[in-house]
Amino acid sequence: MEYGLDAAFPIYAGGLGILAGDHMKSVGDLRVPLTGIGLLWDEGYTRQVLSAGGTLEDQYPKTVRDAVRRVDVRVEVTIKGRAVPLRAWKVERYLSSDLYLLEPEREADRWITQRLYGGGTEDRLAQELVLGVGGVRLCDALGVAPEVYHFNEGHAVFAGLELLRSGRYGGKTLAQRIAKLKKHIVFTTHTPVPAGNEVHGLGAMRAVDADCGFTDKELEQIGGDPFSMTVAGLRLARIANGVAELHGDTARKMWKGTKGAAPILSITNGVHVPTWQDARIRAALVPDKPKKQQDSELWAAHQTMKHELLAEIERRNGVKLSADKLLIGFARRAATYKRADLIISDDKALKKLFDRGVQIVYSGKAHPRDTGGKALIGKIVAASKKYKKHVVFLENYDMHLGALLTRGTDIWLNNPRRPLEASGTSGMKAAMNGVPNLSILDGWWPEGCRHGVTGWKIGDPDPRDDAFDDADAARIDKRDRELLYKTLDKDVLPAFGKRDRWVAIMRASIAMSQWQFSSDRMIEDYVAKVYVGGGTVGR
Ligand SMILES: *Cc1c(COP(=O)(O)O)cnc(C)c1O
């Protein structure tokens, strides 16, 4: 649905899109024969603007099309009883793999791709029809002939209906056809928040032609009633995966008992190192230098990047932060489970941190219709006014700011309500720039954390937390907040006070992340365990 390739081409909303962009970049670097399909959004995700009065507004600039080239193919889908001709664009910049973006040919049909994650149910279904059904037909038109289709999140699942409908893999009954199709489909789920798993009423699907010609009974057999995109993905796939070890466990628990579901593996996410790791970090650590020299060059590179961030903060917000004091970074989508306000919610404890010089830089966007997320951002903006010398909020979090923050801060804070962070990737970007993580043991961090060596954990997991809606949110928040203050006080701040110790942690953070949390490693895993591994593929 979205690809985050570059800040200048904003057809992404957040982590899911940037992951897809990094996936395609590594596929190109590693010469894996994989073709990407997406949509060309006329307007990308919201551009967040902080007005002089302090209110946040959403703007929607038009997507600039100088990174894409028209390709000479035409495909068609049926939406609401009408033929919708589609055209395709190939992305020419930022990556060396093949990535095609679809959009309606006719102006009158452009409502479908007008705005990423915009519109209501009908818009979403139409978007998913173009992506899924249009995507399969585009592959046919291009002569791509995939051996395996990868549905990266439920958005692409209508491709499975199209493949079933076309009957290309044979089989008489629906069950037989699914069994034959399964060999060619793999599915990735990214969403441990139960409400984040999209479902559609069968009537709504039929009204848009998203039923793809199947009866209600057949649709129910594939995705349940209402039709769950995740259940359908699991049932149509040969193998499925979650996006971190822990998330695989969570997904297995969530979907246990789903009849006909594919086994769910774990493939931990990774980020594209050439995109996200600053070249100055690599230069400081070239192996033929003596260790002492590496250490001093690493620290110097870090301070340079910190100065660059501080200059940008001053330019944007007029606030001068100190280069010698600890700078905590926190930037992510303003989903409530990420608890952006955890550290600022206890005034007394916060003032104690400020007395010891702690500074916090924030950035993050809420979905235009997410009032809870917007309230969170409002709280942070208010804190930045109250504590001018210590808290900063930077507007319009995007890939450019993401890069600046994950290399220019001293420590990267992540405190989601476990186990709701499927993976998280901003912490990987930070880690490989020598910005150690201070995080709840959620998402990828249980795999990367060696407490006091590569960064720090905030407490130990309590099995009661993994009970989703039953868990006592207020109790968890209070406990985690206290643990966060304690870890900062007893572990992080003392380590920051000793240069040698800190540089050793920076080095361990880089060594831990550079390969293990790279998208090259991730692609190798997808190839070995999902795309061609774990069973026969078409032969
Ligand atoms: C990396 C990145 C994300 C995803 O990071 P999370 O840790 O999953 O929140 C989101 N938005 C931007 C702009 C990023 O660079």
CSV table of C-alpha atoms in Angstrom, one decimal, residues 189 192 240-255 263-268 419 421-423 443 447:
chain,number,residue,atom,x,y,z
A,189,THR,CA,1.3,-9.9,9.2
A,192,PRO,CA,-0.4,-7.3,16.9
A,240,ALA,CA,3.2,-16.7,6.9
A,241,ASN,CA,5.5,-14.7,9.2
A,242,GLY,CA,5.5,-12.1,11.9
A,243,VAL,CA,8.2,-9.4,11.9
A,244,ALA,CA,10.2,-10.2,15.1
A,245,GLU,CA,10.7,-13.3,17.2
A,246,LEU,CA,8.3,-12.0,19.8
A,247,HIS,CA,5.8,-10.8,17.3
A,248,GLY,CA,5.8,-14.3,15.7
A,249,ASP,CA,4.8,-15.7,19.1
A,250,THR,CA,2.1,-13.1,19.5
A,251,ALA,CA,0.7,-13.7,16.0
A,252,ARG,CA,0.7,-17.5,16.7
A,253,LYS,CA,-1.4,-16.9,19.8
A,254,MET,CA,-3.7,-14.4,18.1
A,255,TRP,CA,-4.5,-16.6,15.2
A,263,PRO,CA,2.2,-21.8,9.9
A,264,ILE,CA,3.5,-18.5,11.2
A,265,LEU,CA,7.3,-18.0,11.3
A,266,SER,CA,9.3,-15.1,12.6
A,267,ILE,CA,11.4,-13.0,10.2
A,268,THR,CA,12.7,-10.0,12.1
A,419,PRO,CA,3.5,-6.8,23.1
A,421,GLU,CA,5.0,-3.0,18.9
A,422,ALA,CA,5.3,-5.7,16.2
A,423,SER,CA,8.9,-4.8,15.4
A,443,GLY,CA,9.4,-5.7,19.1
A,447,GLU,CA,16.9,-9.8,20.1
